[in-house]
């Protein structure tokens, strides 16, 4: 009976996340459009829409606040507080050393460039979906760099999404008795669905499986959070700079080098190189 309850809790976390994220986006969109309508009538809708488009990073930060607050409180009372906070922190950091975080840098760089290879495959198989995705990226403000952009891209998503998917959902599935492979696959698929876009959902699911492996390997969310933040950084700032200043040949080399680099780093991580010994 307890196992069924934990499966249900994992499902409840996902449902609450989707409701709060999408509901928050709807509410804040209305918050931008309604004042414009009050000031300019139907023409004010365009004013509100333009304001929203010009402040997407800020609105993204607001959208993450409620589910993020709920996620951290839920994780604390479900997993940290029952074990005792000091003991919980000690258990979740006992394997970590600076090397673990340093290894996340080349791994994130390699995985991000391998994602470019995956995107090429998706473009061949699902060209219409790729076109829709590219239009979404162009209108999302992903390369409109600012302080709000940094918070909305590099801080809040890694923190909130790791607690939700690799912390709560993966944790409940493991507590319910699911083996690592099954629990990791489920949370990774849900992580892909969470992004509400076919193309982004595919590579997010692949990334989510890797992040779940790191959470399991190190018994901590800190390394997945670091990798997630680095992945977002390489996928925006670094990719943007590379496309502007590097020739296609160099970009191709980076993509091809991603396979051996990722393999070597994962082997080092798997065998605990640089890990703090218990």
GROMACS .gro file of C-alpha atoms in nm:
model
  278
    1UNK     CA    1   0.000   0.000   0.000
    2UNK     CA    2   0.286   0.237   0.086
    3UNK     CA    3   0.444   0.168  -0.253
    4UNK     CA    4   0.124   0.260  -0.434
    5UNK     CA    5   0.108   0.581  -0.232
    6UNK     CA    6   0.463   0.674  -0.336
    7UNK     CA    7   0.382   0.611  -0.703
    8UNK     CA    8   0.080   0.832  -0.658
    9UNK     CA    9   0.292   1.103  -0.494
   10UNK     CA   10   0.533   1.099  -0.791
   11UNK     CA   11   0.236   1.145  -1.025
   12UNK     CA   12   0.094   1.419  -0.804
   13UNK     CA   13   0.422   1.612  -0.814
   14UNK     CA   14   0.416   1.609  -1.193
   15UNK     CA   15   0.050   1.711  -1.216
   16UNK     CA   16   0.099   1.996  -0.968
   17UNK     CA   17   0.407   2.111  -1.160
   18UNK     CA   18   0.224   2.123  -1.493
   19UNK     CA   19  -0.077   2.300  -1.343
   20UNK     CA   20   0.129   2.562  -1.163
   21UNK     CA   21   0.370   2.627  -1.451
   22UNK     CA   22   0.102   2.654  -1.720
   23UNK     CA   23  -0.146   2.824  -1.490
   24UNK     CA   24   0.119   3.075  -1.386
   25UNK     CA   25   0.205   3.146  -1.750
   26UNK     CA   26  -0.165   3.205  -1.825
   27UNK     CA   27  -0.216   3.433  -1.523
   28UNK     CA   28   0.092   3.643  -1.590
   29UNK     CA   29  -0.001   3.670  -1.958
   30UNK     CA   30  -0.339   3.807  -1.856
   31UNK     CA   31  -0.160   4.040  -1.617
   32UNK     CA   32   0.027   4.188  -1.913
   33UNK     CA   33  -0.269   4.206  -2.153
   34UNK     CA   34  -0.555   4.325  -1.928
   35UNK     CA   35  -0.393   4.659  -1.829
   36UNK     CA   36  -0.328   4.726  -2.197
   37UNK     CA   37  -0.694   4.658  -2.277
   38UNK     CA   38  -0.804   4.890  -1.998
   39UNK     CA   39  -0.586   5.167  -2.139
   40UNK     CA   40  -0.627   5.112  -2.511
   41UNK     CA   41  -0.923   4.882  -2.567
   42UNK     CA   42  -0.869   4.609  -2.823
   43UNK     CA   43  -0.556   4.787  -2.945
   44UNK     CA   44  -0.423   4.750  -2.593
   45UNK     CA   45  -0.393   4.374  -2.649
   46UNK     CA   46  -0.106   4.443  -2.886
   47UNK     CA   47   0.050   4.674  -2.628
   48UNK     CA   48   0.029   4.406  -2.359
   49UNK     CA   49   0.163   4.141  -2.594
   50UNK     CA   50   0.459   4.358  -2.693
   51UNK     CA   51   0.534   4.429  -2.327
   52UNK     CA   52   0.525   4.056  -2.254
   53UNK     CA   53   0.761   3.979  -2.543
   54UNK     CA   54   1.003   4.247  -2.426
   55UNK     CA   55   1.015   4.108  -2.071
   56UNK     CA   56   1.000   3.731  -2.127
   57UNK     CA   57   1.290   3.657  -1.892
   58UNK     CA   58   1.127   3.850  -1.609
   59UNK     CA   59   0.796   3.672  -1.664
   60UNK     CA   60   0.978   3.339  -1.674
   61UNK     CA   61   1.127   3.415  -1.332
   62UNK     CA   62   0.779   3.487  -1.195
   63UNK     CA   63   0.641   3.165  -1.341
   64UNK     CA   64   0.907   2.960  -1.161
   65UNK     CA   65   0.853   3.120  -0.820
   66UNK     CA   66   0.538   2.937  -0.705
   67UNK     CA   67   0.627   2.583  -0.826
   68UNK     CA   68   0.984   2.640  -0.709
   69UNK     CA   69   0.877   2.737  -0.359
   70UNK     CA   70   0.639   2.441  -0.342
   71UNK     CA   71   0.908   2.204  -0.473
   72UNK     CA   72   1.167   2.303  -0.212
   73UNK     CA   73   0.917   2.285   0.076
   74UNK     CA   74   0.781   1.952  -0.049
   75UNK     CA   75   1.130   1.806  -0.087
   76UNK     CA   76   1.228   1.927   0.259
   77UNK     CA   77   0.929   1.779   0.441
   78UNK     CA   78   0.921   1.456   0.235
   79UNK     CA   79   1.291   1.367   0.230
   80UNK     CA   80   1.511   1.601   0.434
   81UNK     CA   81   1.317   1.665   0.753
   82UNK     CA   82   1.231   1.297   0.830
   83UNK     CA   83   1.602   1.204   0.812
   84UNK     CA   84   1.713   1.507   1.012
   85UNK     CA   85   1.848   1.804   0.823
   86UNK     CA   86   2.211   1.772   0.935
   87UNK     CA   87   2.222   1.401   0.863
   88UNK     CA   88   2.045   1.453   0.530
   89UNK     CA   89   2.299   1.715   0.417
   90UNK     CA   90   2.588   1.495   0.530
   91UNK     CA   91   2.449   1.196   0.340
   92UNK     CA   92   2.388   1.404   0.026
   93UNK     CA   93   2.741   1.546   0.020
   94UNK     CA   94   2.950   1.254   0.143
   95UNK     CA   95   3.070   1.159  -0.205
   96UNK     CA   96   3.126   1.506  -0.344
   97UNK     CA   97   3.458   1.675  -0.407
   98UNK     CA   98   3.559   1.969  -0.631
   99UNK     CA   99   3.658   1.717  -0.899
  100UNK     CA  100   3.295   1.603  -0.933
  101UNK     CA  101   3.190   1.955  -1.028
  102UNK     CA  102   3.494   2.011  -1.249
  103UNK     CA  103   3.407   1.700  -1.452
  104UNK     CA  104   3.062   1.848  -1.517
  105UNK     CA  105   3.221   2.121  -1.733
  106UNK     CA  106   3.356   1.905  -2.020
  107UNK     CA  107   3.052   1.675  -1.987
  108UNK     CA  108   2.809   1.966  -2.033
  109UNK     CA  109   3.013   2.099  -2.327
  110UNK     CA  110   3.015   1.756  -2.494
  111UNK     CA  111   2.647   1.683  -2.430
  112UNK     CA  112   2.541   2.023  -2.560
  113UNK     CA  113   2.726   1.966  -2.888
  114UNK     CA  114   2.590   1.613  -2.914
  115UNK     CA  115   2.247   1.770  -2.879
  116UNK     CA  116   2.325   1.961  -3.199
  117UNK     CA  117   2.380   1.624  -3.367
  118UNK     CA  118   2.050   1.496  -3.228
  119UNK     CA  119   1.876   1.810  -3.352
  120UNK     CA  120   2.012   1.742  -3.699
  121UNK     CA  121   1.857   1.395  -3.692
  122UNK     CA  122   1.526   1.539  -3.572
  123UNK     CA  123   1.535   1.797  -3.853
  124UNK     CA  124   1.564   1.515  -4.107
  125UNK     CA  125   1.288   1.304  -3.955
  126UNK     CA  126   1.052   1.580  -3.834
  127UNK     CA  127   1.125   1.892  -4.044
  128UNK     CA  128   0.796   2.066  -3.963
  129UNK     CA  129   0.846   2.017  -3.590
  130UNK     CA  130   1.199   2.155  -3.618
  131UNK     CA  131   1.071   2.464  -3.801
  132UNK     CA  132   0.817   2.525  -3.525
  133UNK     CA  133   1.087   2.481  -3.264
  134UNK     CA  134   1.322   2.727  -3.433
  135UNK     CA  135   1.043   2.985  -3.452
  136UNK     CA  136   0.979   2.929  -3.082
  137UNK     CA  137   1.347   2.980  -2.999
  138UNK     CA  138   1.366   3.301  -3.204
  139UNK     CA  139   1.068   3.448  -3.019
  140UNK     CA  140   1.167   3.324  -2.672
  141UNK     CA  141   1.441   3.575  -2.598
  142UNK     CA  142   1.698   3.303  -2.524
  143UNK     CA  143   1.977   3.524  -2.656
  144UNK     CA  144   1.850   3.850  -2.505
  145UNK     CA  145   2.111   3.852  -2.231
  146UNK     CA  146   2.043   4.039  -1.907
  147UNK     CA  147   2.038   3.983  -1.533
  148UNK     CA  148   1.680   3.857  -1.559
  149UNK     CA  149   1.789   3.623  -1.840
  150UNK     CA  150   2.065   3.479  -1.620
  151UNK     CA  151   1.819   3.407  -1.339
  152UNK     CA  152   1.554   3.267  -1.576
  153UNK     CA  153   1.800   3.047  -1.769
  154UNK     CA  154   2.098   2.960  -1.550
  155UNK     CA  155   1.962   2.965  -1.195
  156UNK     CA  156   1.591   2.894  -1.156
  157UNK     CA  157   1.547   2.606  -1.407
  158UNK     CA  158   1.844   2.402  -1.274
  159UNK     CA  159   1.737   2.454  -0.913
  160UNK     CA  160   1.363   2.404  -0.950
  161UNK     CA  161   1.359   2.134  -1.217
  162UNK     CA  162   1.624   1.922  -1.045
  163UNK     CA  163   1.434   1.928  -0.716
  164UNK     CA  164   1.109   1.843  -0.896
  165UNK     CA  165   1.228   1.565  -1.128
  166UNK     CA  166   1.551   1.422  -0.988
  167UNK     CA  167   1.456   1.501  -0.629
  168UNK     CA  168   1.085   1.448  -0.575
  169UNK     CA  169   0.967   1.234  -0.868
  170UNK     CA  170   1.277   1.015  -0.888
  171UNK     CA  171   1.289   0.996  -0.508
  172UNK     CA  172   0.927   0.883  -0.476
  173UNK     CA  173   0.969   0.627  -0.754
  174UNK     CA  174   1.276   0.481  -0.583
  175UNK     CA  175   1.099   0.483  -0.248
  176UNK     CA  176   0.811   0.295  -0.412
  177UNK     CA  177   1.053   0.017  -0.507
  178UNK     CA  178   1.118   0.098  -0.873
  179UNK     CA  179   1.465  -0.003  -0.986
  180UNK     CA  180   1.705   0.271  -1.093
  181UNK     CA  181   1.657   0.216  -1.468
  182UNK     CA  182   1.276   0.228  -1.450
  183UNK     CA  183   1.262   0.524  -1.211
  184UNK     CA  184   1.516   0.716  -1.417
  185UNK     CA  185   1.337   0.645  -1.744
  186UNK     CA  186   1.001   0.757  -1.605
  187UNK     CA  187   1.132   1.084  -1.464
  188UNK     CA  188   1.325   1.153  -1.786
  189UNK     CA  189   1.014   1.102  -2.002
  190UNK     CA  190   0.812   1.326  -1.771
  191UNK     CA  191   1.091   1.584  -1.793
  192UNK     CA  192   1.055   1.576  -2.171
  193UNK     CA  193   0.677   1.614  -2.153
  194UNK     CA  194   0.722   1.904  -1.910
  195UNK     CA  195   0.880   2.113  -2.188
  196UNK     CA  196   0.558   2.097  -2.395
  197UNK     CA  197   0.740   2.087  -2.728
  198UNK     CA  198   0.822   1.777  -2.931
  199UNK     CA  199   1.177   1.873  -3.034
  200UNK     CA  200   1.277   2.017  -2.699
  201UNK     CA  201   1.101   1.730  -2.525
  202UNK     CA  202   1.313   1.472  -2.707
  203UNK     CA  203   1.649   1.616  -2.613
  204UNK     CA  204   1.523   1.715  -2.266
  205UNK     CA  205   1.429   1.351  -2.201
  206UNK     CA  206   1.780   1.239  -2.303
  207UNK     CA  207   1.935   1.507  -2.083
  208UNK     CA  208   1.697   1.415  -1.801
  209UNK     CA  209   1.813   1.053  -1.811
  210UNK     CA  210   2.175   1.168  -1.777
  211UNK     CA  211   2.086   1.405  -1.493
  212UNK     CA  212   1.902   1.123  -1.318
  213UNK     CA  213   2.208   0.903  -1.348
  214UNK     CA  214   2.422   1.172  -1.184
  215UNK     CA  215   2.168   1.219  -0.904
  216UNK     CA  216   2.179   0.844  -0.840
  217UNK     CA  217   2.556   0.813  -0.880
  218UNK     CA  218   2.643   1.089  -0.636
  219UNK     CA  219   2.334   1.056  -0.414
  220UNK     CA  220   2.300   1.432  -0.449
  221UNK     CA  221   2.123   1.695  -0.659
  222UNK     CA  222   2.420   1.932  -0.657
  223UNK     CA  223   2.606   1.777  -0.951
  224UNK     CA  224   2.290   1.751  -1.169
  225UNK     CA  225   2.211   2.114  -1.086
  226UNK     CA  226   2.562   2.214  -1.192
  227UNK     CA  227   2.545   2.016  -1.516
  228UNK     CA  228   2.199   2.155  -1.591
  229UNK     CA  229   2.317   2.515  -1.546
  230UNK     CA  230   2.627   2.454  -1.758
  231UNK     CA  231   2.418   2.286  -2.029
  232UNK     CA  232   2.192   2.592  -2.047
  233UNK     CA  233   2.494   2.823  -2.054
  234UNK     CA  234   2.668   2.632  -2.333
  235UNK     CA  235   2.340   2.605  -2.523
  236UNK     CA  236   2.288   2.981  -2.526
  237UNK     CA  237   2.596   3.199  -2.476
  238UNK     CA  238   2.862   2.957  -2.601
  239UNK     CA  239   2.663   2.824  -2.899
  240UNK     CA  240   2.575   3.181  -2.993
  241UNK     CA  241   2.943   3.287  -2.987
  242UNK     CA  242   3.053   2.975  -3.177
  243UNK     CA  243   2.800   3.031  -3.454
  244UNK     CA  244   2.917   3.390  -3.491
  245UNK     CA  245   3.293   3.347  -3.487
  246UNK     CA  246   3.387   2.986  -3.564
  247UNK     CA  247   3.386   2.820  -3.907
  248UNK     CA  248   3.161   2.521  -3.975
  249UNK     CA  249   3.463   2.288  -3.979
  250UNK     CA  250   3.549   2.372  -3.617
  251UNK     CA  251   3.186   2.337  -3.513
  252UNK     CA  252   3.179   1.994  -3.677
  253UNK     CA  253   3.491   1.893  -3.487
  254UNK     CA  254   3.331   2.000  -3.160
  255UNK     CA  255   3.024   1.789  -3.235
  256UNK     CA  256   3.227   1.482  -3.329
  257UNK     CA  257   3.453   1.525  -3.026
  258UNK     CA  258   3.147   1.522  -2.804
  259UNK     CA  259   3.117   1.143  -2.823
  260UNK     CA  260   3.463   1.050  -2.687
  261UNK     CA  261   3.467   1.340  -2.438
  262UNK     CA  262   3.130   1.245  -2.292
  263UNK     CA  263   3.227   0.877  -2.282
  264UNK     CA  264   3.557   0.944  -2.101
  265UNK     CA  265   3.398   1.176  -1.845
  266UNK     CA  266   3.114   0.934  -1.773
  267UNK     CA  267   3.362   0.651  -1.723
  268UNK     CA  268   3.558   0.867  -1.479
  269UNK     CA  269   3.239   0.954  -1.293
  270UNK     CA  270   3.114   0.597  -1.289
  271UNK     CA  271   3.432   0.465  -1.134
  272UNK     CA  272   3.449   0.745  -0.880
  273UNK     CA  273   3.761   0.925  -1.001
  274UNK     CA  274   3.812   1.226  -0.778
  275UNK     CA  275   3.519   1.127  -0.560
  276UNK     CA  276   3.541   1.163  -0.186
  277UNK     CA  277   3.588   0.819  -0.035
  278UNK     CA  278   3.346   0.711   0.229
   0.00000   0.00000   0.00000
